[in-house]
Amino acid sequence: MNQTALQQYRTIGVQSGVADASSHQLIAMLIAGAADRLAAARGAMQRGETARKGELISSAISIIDSLRASLDVERGGEIAGNLAALYDYMEQGLVEANLASDVARLDEVATLLAEVRTAWNSIPGDMRQAQ
């Protein structure tokens, strides 16, 4: 299968997954996407691929910004506020990691994101909202 066809197949798969996903699943997909980009950025950083590293980190920042935008501060209260602050910290850390090509800083953000992912995935099914 050529690369164009493979990319189209992936795009269709993602689009159908998004169309059928609950809001809980959409957030899980965003978290997974950010984690994937951070892992790829780490590899690019280690290989000295500056442009690719920047693209991947920028994409991760955009996804984290989407996570922040999805917060419901009214209903989420203190937890939503704490997550917003954490997402700000993570974005700042990614900017710093990108500027300094700092693998340790990138890993710190990846670890924080993994903790958010674990917490998100541990929400009991009856507490997840289907939309």
Coordinates of C-alpha atoms in Angstrom, one line a residue:
M1 CA 0.0 0.0 0.0
N2 CA 1.5 3.4 -0.9
Q3 CA 1.9 6.1 1.7
T4 CA -1.0 8.3 0.4
A5 CA -3.4 5.4 0.5
L6 CA -2.2 4.5 4.0
Q7 CA -2.6 8.0 5.2
Q8 CA -6.1 8.2 3.8
Y9 CA -7.0 4.9 5.5
R10 CA -5.7 6.2 8.8
T11 CA -7.6 9.5 8.4
I12 CA -10.9 7.7 7.7
G13 CA -10.3 5.4 10.7
V14 CA -9.7 8.3 13.0
Q15 CA -12.7 10.2 11.7
S16 CA -15.0 7.3 12.2
G17 CA -13.6 6.7 15.6
V18 CA -14.2 10.3 16.6
A19 CA -17.8 10.2 15.2
D20 CA -18.7 7.2 17.3
A21 CA -16.8 8.3 20.5
S22 CA -18.3 9.5 23.7
S23 CA -16.9 12.7 25.2
H24 CA -14.9 10.6 27.7
Q25 CA -13.4 8.6 24.8
L26 CA -12.6 11.9 22.9
I27 CA -10.6 13.2 25.8
A28 CA -8.8 9.8 26.0
M29 CA -8.0 10.1 22.3
L30 CA -6.6 13.6 22.8
I31 CA -4.4 12.4 25.7
A32 CA -3.2 9.5 23.7
G33 CA -2.4 11.8 20.7
A34 CA -0.4 14.1 22.9
A35 CA 1.5 11.2 24.4
D36 CA 2.3 9.8 21.0
R37 CA 3.6 13.2 19.8
L38 CA 5.8 13.6 22.9
A39 CA 7.3 10.1 22.4
A40 CA 8.0 11.0 18.7
A41 CA 9.4 14.4 19.7
R42 CA 11.8 12.7 22.2
G43 CA 13.1 10.5 19.3
A44 CA 13.5 13.5 17.0
M45 CA 15.3 15.4 19.7
Q46 CA 17.7 12.5 20.3
R47 CA 18.4 12.3 16.6
G48 CA 19.0 16.0 16.3
E49 CA 16.0 16.5 14.0
T50 CA 15.3 20.0 15.1
A51 CA 12.4 20.9 12.7
R52 CA 10.6 17.6 13.3
K53 CA 11.0 18.0 17.1
G54 CA 9.5 21.5 16.9
E55 CA 6.5 20.3 14.8
L56 CA 5.8 17.4 17.2
I57 CA 6.1 19.6 20.3
S58 CA 3.9 22.2 18.7
S59 CA 1.3 19.6 17.9
A60 CA 1.4 18.3 21.5
I61 CA 1.0 21.9 22.8
S62 CA -2.1 22.3 20.6
I63 CA -3.6 19.1 21.8
I64 CA -3.0 20.0 25.5
D65 CA -4.6 23.4 24.7
S66 CA -7.6 21.5 23.4
L67 CA -7.7 19.5 26.6
R68 CA -7.7 22.8 28.6
A69 CA -10.5 24.2 26.4
S70 CA -12.6 21.1 27.1
L71 CA -12.6 21.7 30.8
D72 CA -16.0 22.5 32.3
V73 CA -14.9 24.9 35.1
E74 CA -18.5 25.3 36.3
R75 CA -19.1 21.7 36.9
G76 CA -15.5 20.7 37.5
G77 CA -14.8 23.2 40.1
E78 CA -11.4 22.9 41.8
I79 CA -10.4 19.8 39.8
A80 CA -11.0 21.6 36.5
G81 CA -9.0 24.6 37.9
N82 CA -6.1 22.4 38.9
L83 CA -6.1 20.6 35.6
A84 CA -6.0 24.0 33.8
A85 CA -3.0 25.0 35.9
L86 CA -1.3 21.7 35.1
Y87 CA -1.9 22.0 31.4
D88 CA -0.4 25.6 31.6
Y89 CA 2.6 24.1 33.4
M90 CA 2.9 21.3 30.8
E91 CA 2.7 23.7 27.9
Q92 CA 5.4 26.0 29.4
G93 CA 7.6 22.9 30.0
L94 CA 7.2 21.9 26.4
V95 CA 8.2 25.4 25.2
E96 CA 11.3 25.2 27.4
A97 CA 12.1 21.6 26.3
N98 CA 11.9 22.7 22.7
L99 CA 14.1 25.7 23.1
A100 CA 16.8 23.9 25.0
S101 CA 16.4 20.5 23.4
D102 CA 16.0 19.3 27.0
V103 CA 15.0 15.6 27.0
A104 CA 14.6 15.6 30.8
R105 CA 12.0 18.4 30.6
L106 CA 10.2 16.7 27.8
D107 CA 10.2 13.5 29.9
E108 CA 8.8 15.4 32.9
V109 CA 5.8 16.6 30.8
A110 CA 5.3 13.1 29.4
T111 CA 5.2 11.7 32.9
L112 CA 2.6 14.3 34.0
L113 CA 0.5 13.5 31.0
A114 CA 0.8 9.8 31.7
E115 CA -0.5 10.5 35.2
V116 CA -3.5 12.4 33.8
R117 CA -4.1 9.5 31.4
T118 CA -4.1 7.0 34.2
A119 CA -6.5 9.1 36.3
W120 CA -8.8 9.7 33.3
N121 CA -8.9 6.0 32.4
S122 CA -9.7 5.0 36.0
I123 CA -13.0 6.9 36.0
P124 CA -15.7 4.3 36.6
G125 CA -17.9 3.6 33.6
D126 CA -21.1 4.8 35.4
M127 CA -19.5 8.2 36.0
R128 CA -18.6 8.7 32.3
Q129 CA -21.0 10.8 30.3
A130 CA -22.1 9.5 27.0
Q131 CA -23.1 12.1 24.4

